[in-house]
Amino acid sequence: MTDTDITDERTDDASTAADERDPLFARIPRRDFMKAGAATGALTGLAGCTSLLSSEENATAAADVDASVPPGEHDEYYGFLSGGHSGEIRIYGIPSMRQLMRIPVFNRESARGYGFDDETRGMLEDAGGYTWGDTHHPRVSQTDNDYDGRWAFVNDKANGRMARIDLKYFETDAIVDVPNQQGTHGACCMLPDTKYVFGVGEFRVPMPNDGRDLDDPEKYTSTIAAIDPETMNVEWEVLVDGNMDNGDGGKNGRWFFATGYNSESAVTESGMSESDTDWVKAFDVPAIEEAVEAGEYEEIGGVPVVDGTRDSSLNEGDRSLVRYLDVSKSPHGVSVTPDGKYAIASGKLDPTCSVIDIEALGEVDDPNEAVVGRPSLGMGPLHTAYDGRGHAYTTLFIDSQVVKWDIEAAVEADAESEDPVVEKIDVHYNPGHLIAAESYTAEPAGDWLISLNKLSKDRFLPVGPVHPENDQLIYIGDDDAGMELVKDTPAYAEPHDASIVHKSKLEPASTYDPADLELDPVGVDDVDIQREDGRVDVKMTSQRNQFGFEDITVREGDEVTITVTNIETTADLLHSLAIPEHDVNIKLAPQETRKVTFTADEPGVYWMYCAFFCSALHLEMRSRLLVEPAE
C-alpha cells in the first residue's frame, strides 16, 4: 500500500465521521479536491491566463475607470501593505499604486537610521534581539468601528512579536516579544474601540517550553495573546488545541475568531492531513477576562495563561471561554462582515467558505449550529473582503481568481451551492490576501480592491529567477459593470496583507514636535562636549551645511555618545549623521533629536558627514572625529 493509499483510507474514515456528525460536510471528498489541486498546480504557469484572452468589452470597461493621479495631486487613500521578509510596512497611495514610504519595523534600515540610534536599536534588542522579521497583517486602530488615525499594528510571523506604528510620524514606536508564542501569525484589533490587539500564535510547543515534553506532541499547545495597545503589554493569553492561523475580531466587543489547522496534534504534514475537518475557534473575550480576574489561570512566561483547550473545565457549563466550530480542513482566512453579523472562514483545501452567525454563536448549545452557510466559491479560497453593499470578495488561490458573492444569498442557499456567486475575475497569479477600501471598518468605501498575488511570471520585465510579486488594483464600485482590473504593480517579496484608510482619517506631521520625543532637543546654545572617566558626551545641532562642531576629539577606547537635533523648521529638509567606520547612520528630520553611542576603538581621522542631499553645499557638510591613540 502506498503512502497515498494510507492517507486516502484515513481521510475516508474521517470524512464518514464528519458526515455523520453534520450532513453539511457531505461534499467533494478532500482527496479528490487535493488531486484536482495538484493537477491545477502542475499547470500553475497557465493559472489565470484566461484573462489574457479577455473580451474587448472588459478591456474597454477597465479603460473607463479613472485611476490616474496627476503630478502634484494626492491619492484618495493610504494603503498599508506588509513587506514580508523585509520586516517593514509599505505605504501606497491608492488608486495611483505609487509607493510613498517604507516604514522599517523588525529589520534595521539605513535610510531612516532605524536600528542605528540608541532608541530604535534598544527597542529591537529589548524585543528579542532578532536580526530579521516577517511582517504579515497590518491593522489600523479604530474608534467606534472606524479608523481613528492613531496607530497601525503589525505582527512578526517569524519571531512571535507585535509592533506598533505611530501614524503621526509614520514610524515604529513600540515592539513586544510575545511570551509563549513561536510565530505570531494573525494581528487583529478588538473592536469597536481597539481594546486589545490580538496576536494569534501559530506553532504548537510545550507550555512552558523549557525542555519538558519535548517529544509528546499531544501536550503541545498554541496561544492567542491579548495586548494592551496603549502600553503594548501582554495582558493575558489563552491556550487552545491545534495550530492557529489567521484571526479577526467582532464589532461589538465580545467575540474574537481564529482559524486553526492540525486538530490531529501532529508534527508532520502527513499527520496534519489525516482529518477532513478542523476548527474555527471563537473566543468569548469578556468570559476570558472574568476568568483572569477570578485567578483561573497559570502564570507562564510572566503572563496569565488561561486554559481554553476543549477538555478544560473552563469550557464546561453555559458559557465556554472558547467554542470550537467544525469547518472544512485547514481553514485559512477569517474575517467579520462590516455589520458584525457574520464571521466568514475560508476553506483553503475545500471550495467552500463557512458563514458563522455571530449572534447565534452565544445562544446555541452546539456551536456548529451557528454555521449558517457554506457556499461553493472555487478552488482554494483563502481570504475575504467586503464592499459594504452585501458582497464578499474571496481570493481563489488555485483558480487565480477573485470571486464576488452575495453574503445573504449564501445563508439562504443550500450548502455547497454556487448560486451566491455573482462573478469572478482572473488575477495574475495565485492570490493570497486581498483588501477592499476600509473593509475592516463598519462602513467600507466599496470602490477599490487590491489582490496581493504570490506570482507574477510574465507580467513584468524579467529580473532573474527571483520574480516580483504582483499587487493588482481592481475597481469594484459598479455592480452592473462588474469587477474591472485596472493596474499591475510589482512588489518585492513577500507581501501578505494590507489595510486601506481614507486620507481624511490620518493627520501625519510634516515636522517633529519636540514634546513628542523622549530626548530633550539640543538648541544652538546647548552645544557642548563633556568628558569624564573614558566617556564623552557630545550635544550638537545640524542644519544646512554644518554640524555644531567642526571637530570632535576623543581618545582611543572612549565611549562616545552624540545627541543631535536637526534645527531646521522647513518640512522635508532631512539631515543625517554618518560615521561609517563606527557603524553610525542616524536620520534627522526637521526638529528631530536622536542619540547614538559607540566606542572609538581605533585611533585615526574619521569623517562625520550628512548622508542626505540637503543643499548645494551638501558635500561640504562634514566634521572630523579625531581619535587620539591611547598612551
XYZ file of C-alpha atoms in Angstrom, residues 14-628:
615
model
C -12.609 10.941 8.940
C -14.963 12.053 6.185
C -17.523 9.441 7.153
C -17.354 10.506 10.804
C -17.742 14.146 9.862
C -20.706 13.396 7.593
C -22.469 11.570 10.411
C -21.883 14.499 12.769
C -23.052 17.182 10.354
C -24.648 16.424 6.969
C -23.358 19.759 5.661
C -19.923 18.152 5.495
C -21.120 15.785 2.736
C -19.188 17.357 -0.108
C -16.351 16.715 -2.523
C -14.002 14.260 -0.775
C -10.868 16.086 0.286
C -8.580 13.686 -1.572
C -10.434 14.446 -4.830
C -10.098 18.139 -4.184
C -6.404 17.709 -3.443
C -5.894 15.704 -6.640
C -7.629 18.420 -8.583
C -5.469 20.992 -6.828
C -2.309 19.070 -7.653
C -3.278 18.934 -11.300
C -4.004 22.624 -11.286
C -0.712 23.297 -9.520
C 1.149 21.406 -12.209
C -0.325 23.851 -14.700
C 0.247 26.880 -12.494
C 2.047 28.632 -15.314
C -1.320 28.825 -17.056
C -3.359 29.655 -13.953
C -5.465 32.705 -14.561
C -4.192 33.098 -18.115
C -7.718 33.116 -19.487
C -7.738 36.840 -18.849
C -5.063 37.219 -21.493
C -7.901 36.340 -23.859
C -10.387 38.672 -22.165
C -13.137 40.196 -24.229
C -12.815 43.643 -25.754
C -15.790 44.714 -23.611
C -13.859 44.047 -20.407
C -10.804 45.836 -21.698
C -12.909 48.850 -22.604
C -14.644 48.858 -19.229
C -11.315 48.853 -17.393
C -10.104 51.743 -19.508
C -13.157 53.773 -18.446
C -12.153 53.634 -14.762
C -10.027 56.651 -13.895
C -7.289 55.591 -11.503
C -4.856 58.304 -12.560
C -3.444 60.778 -10.061
C -1.736 63.652 -11.947
C 1.585 65.092 -10.775
C 1.103 67.320 -7.758
C -2.234 65.785 -6.764
C -2.825 63.390 -3.901
C -4.359 59.935 -3.716
C -7.696 59.300 -2.040
C -6.443 56.519 0.241
C -3.434 55.317 2.152
C -2.622 51.645 1.666
C -0.693 49.912 4.469
C 0.897 46.834 2.915
C 3.049 44.297 4.696
C 6.601 43.924 3.442
C 7.048 40.292 4.447
C 10.698 39.311 4.747
C 11.859 42.932 4.572
C 10.313 43.340 8.018
C 8.664 46.604 7.020
C 5.354 48.260 6.177
C 4.959 49.876 2.749
C 2.722 52.880 2.285
C 0.971 53.088 -1.087
C -1.185 55.827 -2.468
C -4.440 54.452 -3.858
C -5.573 54.456 -6.627
C -2.204 55.515 -8.100
C -0.464 52.493 -6.506
C 2.581 54.699 -6.014
C 4.837 53.588 -3.179
C 5.073 56.621 -0.903
C 7.166 55.394 2.005
C 8.675 52.327 3.648
C 8.431 52.047 7.431
C 11.055 49.739 8.966
C 9.613 47.651 11.772
C 11.548 44.474 12.581
C 14.714 44.901 10.471
C 17.387 47.595 10.575
C 17.151 50.109 7.730
C 19.820 52.697 6.957
C 17.859 55.354 5.032
C 15.772 56.100 8.127
C 18.583 55.293 10.544
C 16.326 52.654 12.066
C 18.198 50.358 14.427
C 21.300 52.591 14.356
C 20.411 55.188 17.004
C 20.228 54.271 20.677
C 16.435 54.429 20.906
C 15.456 52.200 17.978
C 18.438 49.894 18.447
C 17.422 49.390 22.072
C 13.808 48.782 21.050
C 14.865 45.983 18.695
C 17.227 44.460 21.243
C 14.656 44.556 24.048
C 12.156 42.802 21.753
C 14.325 39.727 21.385
C 17.356 40.999 19.518
C 16.445 39.068 16.374
C 18.192 40.035 13.148
C 15.127 39.807 10.901
C 11.351 39.723 10.894
C 8.434 38.844 8.638
C 5.543 41.328 8.635
C 2.150 39.907 7.696
C -1.031 41.677 8.820
C -1.157 45.468 9.195
C -4.186 46.633 11.174
C -5.110 50.252 11.905
C -6.629 51.284 15.233
C -10.320 52.111 15.348
C -12.782 54.020 17.494
C -16.471 53.169 17.172
C -15.622 50.735 14.352
C -13.896 53.349 12.196
C -10.261 54.236 11.657
C -9.033 56.843 14.145
C -5.562 57.628 12.781
C -3.644 56.794 15.969
C -1.700 53.627 15.275
C -1.091 50.742 12.967
C -0.114 47.337 14.328
C 1.695 44.504 12.583
C 2.867 41.050 13.601
C 6.201 39.303 13.143
C 5.279 35.875 11.807
C 8.858 34.666 12.183
C 9.683 35.534 15.766
C 6.431 35.979 17.648
C 6.414 39.769 18.019
C 3.891 42.581 17.671
C 4.781 46.150 16.733
C 3.002 49.485 16.932
C 3.432 52.271 14.375
C 2.751 55.889 15.325
C 0.662 57.336 12.483
C 1.505 60.920 13.384
C 5.112 60.277 12.376
C 4.708 57.021 10.413
C 7.376 55.261 12.433
C 7.594 52.253 14.724
C 7.443 53.278 18.360
C 6.956 50.003 20.270
C 7.622 46.272 19.844
C 6.701 43.458 22.207
C 8.216 39.979 22.131
C 5.106 37.905 22.875
C 5.779 35.253 25.540
C 4.832 31.625 24.880
C 4.470 32.098 21.107
C 6.585 30.855 18.234
C 5.276 32.544 15.133
C 2.644 35.221 15.743
C 0.579 34.824 12.588
C -2.545 36.924 12.996
C -2.705 40.551 14.130
C -6.188 41.928 14.773
C -7.909 44.555 16.894
C -10.650 44.036 19.450
C -13.433 46.334 18.302
C -15.286 48.640 18.393
C -12.527 50.646 20.115
C -9.250 48.696 19.816
C -9.387 47.487 23.402
C -6.804 44.819 22.588
C -4.505 43.902 19.759
C -4.564 40.115 19.409
C -1.526 38.118 18.428
C -2.505 34.720 17.044
C 0.185 32.159 17.835
C 0.658 29.527 15.176
C 3.237 26.953 16.242
C 2.413 24.492 18.996
C 5.030 23.966 21.707
C 5.064 22.651 25.287
C 3.909 25.163 27.925
C 6.260 26.206 29.391
C 8.741 25.412 26.646
C 11.635 24.634 28.970
C 12.701 21.185 27.801
C 9.827 19.167 29.197
C 7.552 17.137 26.947
C 9.988 17.512 24.049
C 8.576 14.657 22.011
C 4.996 14.479 23.252
C 3.007 16.486 20.653
C -0.242 15.779 22.489
C 0.977 18.187 25.170
C 1.925 20.976 22.770
C -0.368 23.993 22.620
C -0.606 27.379 20.931
C -1.990 30.612 22.319
C -3.673 33.862 21.457
C -2.276 36.912 23.229
C -4.271 40.000 24.227
C -2.011 43.079 24.045
C -2.883 46.475 25.504
C -2.481 48.953 22.600
C -1.512 51.824 24.933
C 1.247 50.043 26.873
C 1.971 47.179 24.433
C 1.983 44.833 27.422
C 0.583 41.308 27.057
C -2.404 41.228 29.411
C -3.293 37.536 29.100
C -3.121 34.525 26.809
C -5.395 31.567 26.087
C -4.234 28.015 25.370
C -6.032 26.115 22.602
C -5.914 22.772 20.861
C -4.360 22.650 17.401
C -2.363 25.238 15.492
C -3.864 28.619 14.714
C -3.657 30.651 11.526
C -5.486 33.961 10.974
C -7.888 35.931 13.143
C -10.403 38.750 13.259
C -12.471 40.433 15.960
C -16.197 41.010 16.136
C -17.591 44.534 16.048
C -19.285 44.594 19.478
C -16.528 43.694 21.925
C -17.404 40.097 22.685
C -16.034 37.633 20.148
C -12.654 37.049 18.594
C -12.234 34.412 15.877
C -9.210 32.409 14.765
C -8.899 29.726 12.140
C -6.915 26.658 13.016
C -5.406 23.583 11.487
C -3.803 20.406 12.783
C -6.617 19.274 15.014
C -4.717 15.967 14.903
C -1.929 17.412 17.145
C 0.647 16.090 14.703
C 4.139 17.323 13.866
C 4.373 16.149 10.234
C 2.498 17.105 7.070
C 1.004 13.651 6.691
C -0.155 13.630 10.296
C -1.702 17.072 9.976
C -3.675 15.920 6.934
C -5.499 12.916 8.334
C -8.810 14.510 9.233
C -11.312 16.070 6.844
C -12.163 18.828 9.298
C -10.520 21.417 11.507
C -11.776 24.290 13.645
C -12.632 27.904 13.847
C -12.057 28.946 17.449
C -14.417 31.584 18.834
C -13.048 33.326 21.940
C -15.569 34.867 24.332
C -13.406 37.801 25.465
C -15.491 39.065 28.437
C -15.703 35.497 29.771
C -11.917 35.164 29.467
C -11.449 38.477 31.293
C -13.680 37.194 34.114
C -11.582 34.031 34.381
C -8.406 36.106 34.616
C -9.997 38.378 37.227
C -11.003 35.299 39.224
C -7.446 33.963 39.135
C -8.349 30.960 36.985
C -5.046 30.895 35.141
C -1.446 29.733 35.342
C 1.336 32.263 35.014
C 3.663 31.178 32.228
C 6.376 33.383 30.811
C 5.313 36.201 33.095
C 1.699 36.483 31.846
C -1.624 34.912 32.932
C -2.394 31.954 30.666
C -5.978 30.633 30.668
C -6.736 27.054 29.618
C -9.079 27.214 26.634
C -8.488 23.689 25.360
C -11.562 21.605 24.615
C -11.207 19.452 27.743
C -10.687 22.436 30.032
C -13.127 22.833 32.927
C -13.447 26.474 31.810
C -15.139 25.238 28.651
C -17.855 23.452 30.567
C -21.198 24.935 31.512
C -23.319 27.568 29.882
C -20.536 29.927 28.819
C -17.445 28.322 27.351
C -14.385 30.517 27.030
C -13.588 29.063 23.608
C -16.109 27.494 21.243
C -14.725 25.083 18.638
C -16.647 25.047 15.342
C -16.094 22.236 12.843
C -15.181 23.561 9.403
C -13.506 22.150 6.333
C -9.886 21.068 6.558
C -7.136 23.643 7.178
C -9.188 26.839 7.032
C -7.083 29.902 6.345
C -8.522 33.418 6.487
C -11.361 34.553 8.714
C -12.978 38.000 8.647
C -16.042 39.611 10.196
C -18.601 41.301 7.949
C -18.953 45.102 8.226
C -22.298 44.838 10.016
C -20.783 42.453 12.569
C -23.364 39.822 11.759
C -21.169 37.051 10.361
C -17.647 35.685 10.568
C -16.551 34.069 7.304
C -13.805 31.430 7.262
C -12.195 30.276 4.019
C -11.730 26.604 3.284
C -8.318 26.620 1.526
C -8.395 22.859 0.906
C -12.116 22.879 0.178
C -14.061 25.009 -2.331
C -16.366 26.421 0.347
C -16.403 29.198 2.912
C -18.153 28.804 6.259
C -20.530 31.608 7.275
C -20.893 31.836 11.068
C -23.863 33.637 12.619
C -22.199 35.585 15.460
C -25.364 36.310 17.425
C -26.416 32.658 17.286
C -22.989 31.558 18.462
C -23.717 32.708 22.008
C -27.122 31.039 22.096
C -26.808 27.550 20.582
C -25.767 24.510 22.590
C -23.754 23.059 19.712
C -21.526 25.771 18.162
C -21.784 24.006 14.795
C -25.409 25.154 14.653
C -24.095 28.712 14.259
C -22.642 27.799 10.844
C -25.465 29.036 8.628
C -23.943 28.947 5.158
C -21.335 27.120 3.095
C -21.282 28.492 -0.452
C -19.077 26.786 -3.017
C -16.820 29.501 -4.447
C -13.994 27.809 -6.344
C -10.624 26.179 -5.881
C -8.502 27.363 -2.976
C -10.443 30.110 -1.149
C -8.093 31.991 1.179
C -9.202 35.476 2.301
C -12.331 37.627 2.155
C -13.004 41.387 1.995
C -16.224 43.437 1.739
C -17.730 46.332 -0.207
C -20.456 47.384 2.254
C -23.225 46.531 -0.224
C -23.708 42.972 0.965
C -20.974 41.422 -1.160
C -17.943 39.427 -0.135
C -14.807 39.094 -2.264
C -12.682 35.990 -1.788
C -9.332 35.056 -3.306
C -9.136 31.673 -5.038
C -5.501 30.648 -4.858
C -5.639 27.661 -7.205
C -8.044 29.205 -9.722
C -6.062 32.502 -9.749
C -9.271 34.458 -9.381
C -11.184 36.784 -7.098
C -14.811 35.734 -6.638
C -17.592 38.153 -5.713
C -20.528 36.623 -3.869
C -23.701 37.622 -2.037
C -23.497 37.003 1.719
C -27.213 36.744 2.499
C -27.774 34.597 -0.575
C -25.146 32.213 0.816
C -27.084 31.975 4.091
C -30.332 31.258 2.256
C -28.852 28.791 -0.248
C -28.212 25.098 0.242
C -24.770 24.131 1.482
C -22.186 23.917 -1.332
C -24.417 25.855 -3.702
C -22.739 28.050 -6.320
C -25.819 30.265 -6.607
C -24.457 33.024 -4.307
C -21.563 33.643 -6.728
C -22.060 36.940 -8.567
C -18.938 36.963 -10.751
C -15.272 36.093 -10.939
C -12.265 37.946 -12.284
C -8.894 36.483 -13.238
C -5.814 37.776 -11.437
C -2.153 37.106 -12.080
C -1.361 34.789 -10.374
C -2.284 32.751 -7.260
C -3.690 35.429 -4.958
C -3.200 35.223 -1.220
C -4.681 38.149 0.654
C -6.898 40.852 -0.747
C -8.205 44.060 0.749
C -11.015 46.458 -0.150
C -11.019 50.117 0.851
C -11.904 50.390 4.574
C -13.074 46.771 4.524
C -12.239 46.174 8.199
C -14.493 49.009 9.368
C -18.274 49.098 9.759
C -18.622 51.153 6.557
C -16.381 50.011 3.683
C -15.963 52.506 0.843
C -16.853 49.945 -1.824
C -14.712 51.341 -4.645
C -11.189 49.857 -4.739
C -9.847 46.396 -4.051
C -6.264 45.121 -4.178
C -5.424 41.494 -4.871
C -1.991 40.592 -3.491
C -0.792 37.862 -5.805
C 2.000 35.453 -4.982
C 3.276 35.070 -8.560
C 3.769 37.438 -11.492
C 5.592 35.300 -14.107
C 5.176 37.077 -17.456
C 3.649 40.350 -16.213
C 6.845 42.417 -15.910
C 10.318 42.776 -17.391
C 12.421 39.743 -16.383
C 14.800 40.388 -13.493
C 16.257 36.932 -12.957
C 14.987 33.845 -11.145
C 13.552 35.843 -8.227
C 10.444 37.368 -9.765
C 8.498 40.302 -8.335
C 5.090 39.634 -6.908
C 2.041 41.408 -8.297
C -0.371 43.678 -6.444
C -3.359 44.294 -8.718
C -5.832 47.150 -8.366
C -9.442 46.215 -9.131
C -12.391 48.591 -9.324
C -15.497 47.203 -7.565
C -17.647 50.332 -7.413
C -20.088 49.468 -10.212
C -22.138 46.324 -9.600
C -23.659 46.496 -13.091
C -20.349 46.775 -14.948
C -18.675 44.224 -12.684
C -15.142 43.991 -11.358
C -12.554 45.737 -13.512
C -8.808 45.102 -13.389
C -7.090 48.490 -13.538
C -3.387 48.183 -12.670
C -0.500 45.816 -12.078
C 2.099 46.881 -9.513
C 5.257 44.834 -8.917
C 6.042 44.131 -5.262
C 9.213 42.878 -3.625
C 8.775 39.530 -1.925
C 6.867 38.701 0.071
C 3.868 40.871 0.899
C 0.886 39.335 2.678
C -1.951 41.551 3.840
C -2.972 45.210 3.799
C -5.341 47.843 5.176
C -6.735 50.772 3.174
C -7.590 54.003 5.033
C -9.175 57.174 3.639
C -6.822 60.150 3.731
C -9.269 62.203 5.805
C -8.714 59.882 8.786
C -4.956 60.460 9.069
C -3.100 63.640 10.033
C 0.632 62.976 9.600
C 3.013 65.613 10.931
C 5.313 67.427 8.495
C 7.942 68.188 11.159
C 8.575 66.780 14.627
C 7.026 68.229 17.743
C 9.888 68.134 20.292
C 7.328 67.486 23.031
C 6.578 64.076 21.446
C 10.210 62.918 21.653
C 11.853 61.236 24.636
C 15.061 63.225 24.194
C 15.414 66.899 25.029
C 16.216 68.913 21.908
C 19.650 70.465 21.502
C 19.497 74.171 20.707
C 22.239 76.397 19.376
C 23.100 77.481 22.937
C 23.183 73.879 24.180
C 26.080 72.686 22.000
C 28.589 71.121 24.369
C 31.175 68.383 24.952
C 31.585 66.724 28.374
C 34.382 64.274 29.232
C 34.535 62.028 32.286
C 36.210 58.663 33.018
C 36.502 57.411 29.451
C 33.091 58.743 28.417
C 32.484 61.583 26.025
C 29.029 63.169 25.814
C 28.514 65.374 22.755
C 25.470 67.562 22.198
C 25.247 69.321 18.852
C 22.948 70.642 16.166
C 22.672 70.057 12.443
C 21.454 72.494 9.813
C 22.129 73.140 6.180
C 25.876 72.878 5.504
C 27.146 72.420 9.063
C 27.145 70.469 12.286
C 27.507 72.072 15.683
C 31.195 71.162 15.860
C 33.839 71.229 13.140
C 35.997 68.792 15.136
C 35.381 66.360 17.969
C 38.449 64.920 19.670
C 38.292 61.735 21.762
C 40.756 59.108 22.936
C 41.077 55.518 21.805
C 38.714 53.357 23.874
C 36.357 56.195 24.807
C 32.620 55.511 24.858
C 31.176 58.318 22.762
C 27.546 59.470 22.917
C 26.394 62.045 20.368
C 22.984 63.691 20.675
C 21.974 65.683 17.607
C 18.969 67.898 16.821
C 18.053 68.955 13.301
C 17.129 72.584 13.980
C 15.596 73.142 10.557
C 11.962 74.246 10.647
C 11.240 73.756 6.941
C 9.487 70.492 6.079
C 11.317 67.877 4.022
C 14.846 69.084 4.878
C 16.419 65.949 6.273
C 19.943 65.584 7.581
C 21.769 62.625 8.971
C 24.911 61.854 10.915
C 27.007 59.173 9.272
C 30.281 57.769 10.637
C 30.578 54.568 8.575
C 33.699 53.199 10.297
C 31.764 53.169 13.565
C 28.502 51.861 12.055
C 26.729 55.165 12.733
C 23.985 56.392 10.402
C 21.127 58.246 12.072
C 18.379 60.118 10.257
C 17.287 63.571 11.415
C 14.060 65.082 10.129
C 13.258 68.732 10.953
C 13.094 69.285 14.742
C 14.037 65.650 15.404
C 16.548 64.665 18.076
C 18.433 61.369 18.027
C 21.206 59.883 20.141
C 23.856 57.319 19.212
C 26.508 55.635 21.356
C 29.646 53.854 20.098
C 33.201 53.018 21.160
C 36.058 54.854 19.444
C 38.211 51.718 19.334
C 40.719 52.657 16.608
C 42.887 55.817 16.510
C 42.667 57.927 13.371
C 40.661 60.547 11.493
C 37.055 59.686 10.756
C 34.787 61.960 8.766
C 31.315 62.625 10.061
C 29.002 63.736 7.270
C 25.400 64.238 6.205
C 24.157 61.387 4.011
C 21.006 63.193 2.820
C 21.417 65.652 -0.049
C 20.271 68.777 1.764
C 21.694 71.804 -0.102
C 24.121 72.972 -2.779
C 26.912 72.651 -0.202
C 25.804 69.211 0.904
C 29.221 67.660 0.210
C 30.843 70.272 2.409
C 28.601 69.429 5.357
C 31.056 67.428 7.412
C 33.090 67.346 10.614
C 36.077 65.372 11.829
C 36.111 62.775 14.564
C 39.715 62.745 15.781
C 40.592 59.627 17.811
C 43.878 60.044 19.663
